[in-house]
Tab-separated table of C-alpha atoms and ligand atoms in Angstrom:
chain	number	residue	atom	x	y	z
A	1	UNK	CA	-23.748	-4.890	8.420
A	2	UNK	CA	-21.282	-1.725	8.058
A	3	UNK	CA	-21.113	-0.387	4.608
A	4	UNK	CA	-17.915	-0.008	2.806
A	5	UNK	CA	-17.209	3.600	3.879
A	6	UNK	CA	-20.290	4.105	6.506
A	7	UNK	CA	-19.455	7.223	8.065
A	8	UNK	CA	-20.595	6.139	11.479
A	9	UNK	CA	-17.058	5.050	11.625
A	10	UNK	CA	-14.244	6.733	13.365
A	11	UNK	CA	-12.241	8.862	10.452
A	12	UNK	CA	-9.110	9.830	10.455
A	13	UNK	CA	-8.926	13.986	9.755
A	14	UNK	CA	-11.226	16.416	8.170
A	15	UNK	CA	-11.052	15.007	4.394
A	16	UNK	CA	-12.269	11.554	5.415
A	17	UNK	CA	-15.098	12.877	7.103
A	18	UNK	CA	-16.042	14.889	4.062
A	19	UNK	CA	-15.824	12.947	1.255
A	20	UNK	CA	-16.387	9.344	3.069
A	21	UNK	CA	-20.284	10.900	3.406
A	22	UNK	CA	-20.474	10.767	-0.165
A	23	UNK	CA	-19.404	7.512	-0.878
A	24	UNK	CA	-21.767	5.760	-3.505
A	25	UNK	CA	-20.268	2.228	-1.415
A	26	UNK	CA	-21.239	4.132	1.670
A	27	UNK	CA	-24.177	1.529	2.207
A	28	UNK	CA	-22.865	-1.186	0.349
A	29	UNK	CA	-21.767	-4.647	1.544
A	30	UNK	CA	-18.443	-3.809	2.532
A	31	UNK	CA	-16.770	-7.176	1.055
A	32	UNK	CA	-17.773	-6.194	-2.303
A	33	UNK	CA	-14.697	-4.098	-2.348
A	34	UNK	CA	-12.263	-7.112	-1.620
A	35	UNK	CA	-12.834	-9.258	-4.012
A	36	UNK	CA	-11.054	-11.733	-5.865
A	37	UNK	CA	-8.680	-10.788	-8.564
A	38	UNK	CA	-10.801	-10.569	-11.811
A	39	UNK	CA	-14.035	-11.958	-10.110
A	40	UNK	CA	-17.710	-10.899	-10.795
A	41	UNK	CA	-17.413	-9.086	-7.309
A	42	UNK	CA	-14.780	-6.988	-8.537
A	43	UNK	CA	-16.571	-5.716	-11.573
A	44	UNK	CA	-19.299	-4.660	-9.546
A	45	UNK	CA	-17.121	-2.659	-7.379
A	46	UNK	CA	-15.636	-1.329	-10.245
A	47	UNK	CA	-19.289	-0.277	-11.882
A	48	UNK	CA	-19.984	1.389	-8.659
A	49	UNK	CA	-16.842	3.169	-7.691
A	50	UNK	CA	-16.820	4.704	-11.577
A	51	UNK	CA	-20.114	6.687	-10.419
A	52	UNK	CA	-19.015	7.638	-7.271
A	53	UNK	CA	-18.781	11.272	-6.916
A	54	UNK	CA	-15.407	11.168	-4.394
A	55	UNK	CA	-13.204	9.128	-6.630
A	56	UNK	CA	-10.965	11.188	-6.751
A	57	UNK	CA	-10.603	11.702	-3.491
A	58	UNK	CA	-10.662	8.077	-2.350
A	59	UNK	CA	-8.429	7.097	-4.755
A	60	UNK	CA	-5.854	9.543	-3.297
A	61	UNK	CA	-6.191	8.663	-0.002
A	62	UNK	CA	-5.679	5.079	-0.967
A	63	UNK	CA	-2.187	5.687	-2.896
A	64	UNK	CA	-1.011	8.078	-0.065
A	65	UNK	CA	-1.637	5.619	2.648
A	66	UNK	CA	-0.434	2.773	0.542
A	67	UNK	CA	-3.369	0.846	0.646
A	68	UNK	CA	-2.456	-2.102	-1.798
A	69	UNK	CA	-6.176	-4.716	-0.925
A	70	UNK	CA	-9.443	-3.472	-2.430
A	71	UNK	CA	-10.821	-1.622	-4.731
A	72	UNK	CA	-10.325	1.593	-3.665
A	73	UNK	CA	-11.299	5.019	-6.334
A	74	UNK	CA	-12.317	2.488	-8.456
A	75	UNK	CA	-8.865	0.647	-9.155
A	76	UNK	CA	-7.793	-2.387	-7.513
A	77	UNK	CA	-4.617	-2.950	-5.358
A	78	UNK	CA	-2.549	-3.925	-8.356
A	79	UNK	CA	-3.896	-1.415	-10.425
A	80	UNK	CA	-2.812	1.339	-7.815
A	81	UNK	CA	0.936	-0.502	-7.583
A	82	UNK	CA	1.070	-0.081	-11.418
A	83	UNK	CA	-0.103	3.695	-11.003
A	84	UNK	CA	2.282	4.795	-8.101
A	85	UNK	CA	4.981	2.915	-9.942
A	86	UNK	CA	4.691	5.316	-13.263
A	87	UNK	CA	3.977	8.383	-10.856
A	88	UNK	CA	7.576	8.039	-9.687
A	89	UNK	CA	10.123	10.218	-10.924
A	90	UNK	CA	13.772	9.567	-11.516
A	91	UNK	CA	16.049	12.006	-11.080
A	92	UNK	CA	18.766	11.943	-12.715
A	93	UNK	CA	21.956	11.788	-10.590
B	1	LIG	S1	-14.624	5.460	-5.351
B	1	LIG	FE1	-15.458	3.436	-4.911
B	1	LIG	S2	-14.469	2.755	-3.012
B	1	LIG	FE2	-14.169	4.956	-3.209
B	1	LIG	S3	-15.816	5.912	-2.059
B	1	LIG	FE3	-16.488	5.749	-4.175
B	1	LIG	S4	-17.587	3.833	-4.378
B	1	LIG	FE4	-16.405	3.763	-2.466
């Protein structure tokens, strides 16, 4: 079984590659990271992605694809609509 960012995978462009070879889910069971809403499998991904030393990096790839399933830079789907929603600025017209 494929881990959760195995980087024998096609990637799309040079970051992928970089930081996907890093991933602490790299080898990981893959459905780990689509869990239920609040579920024991979630925390787990959670624990995991919070030592993960391309957080960062995954979690911005996930917000600027607009990835809203999975735990992704350690935040789930509803955790990263929350986030882009209080990134946005309004400008005043
Ligand atoms: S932050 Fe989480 S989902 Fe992203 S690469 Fe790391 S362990 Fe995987």
């Amino acid at each position: 079984m494929a881990g959760r960012h195995d980087d024998r995978r096609p990637a799309r462009g040079w970051r992928a590659v970089t930081w996907r070879v890093q991933a602490a889910c790299r080898t990981a069971n893959a459905e780990l990271w689509f869990p239920l809403e609040g579920s024991a499998e979630e925390a787990v991904a959670k624990r995991v992605c919070s030592g993960c030393p391309v957080r960062e990096a995954c979690l911005d790839d996930a917000l600027a694809a607009g990835i809203d399933f999975g735990v992704w830079g350690g935040l789930t789907g509803a955790e990263r609509r929350q986030l882009r929603r209080q990134d946005t600025v309004v400008v005043p017209a």
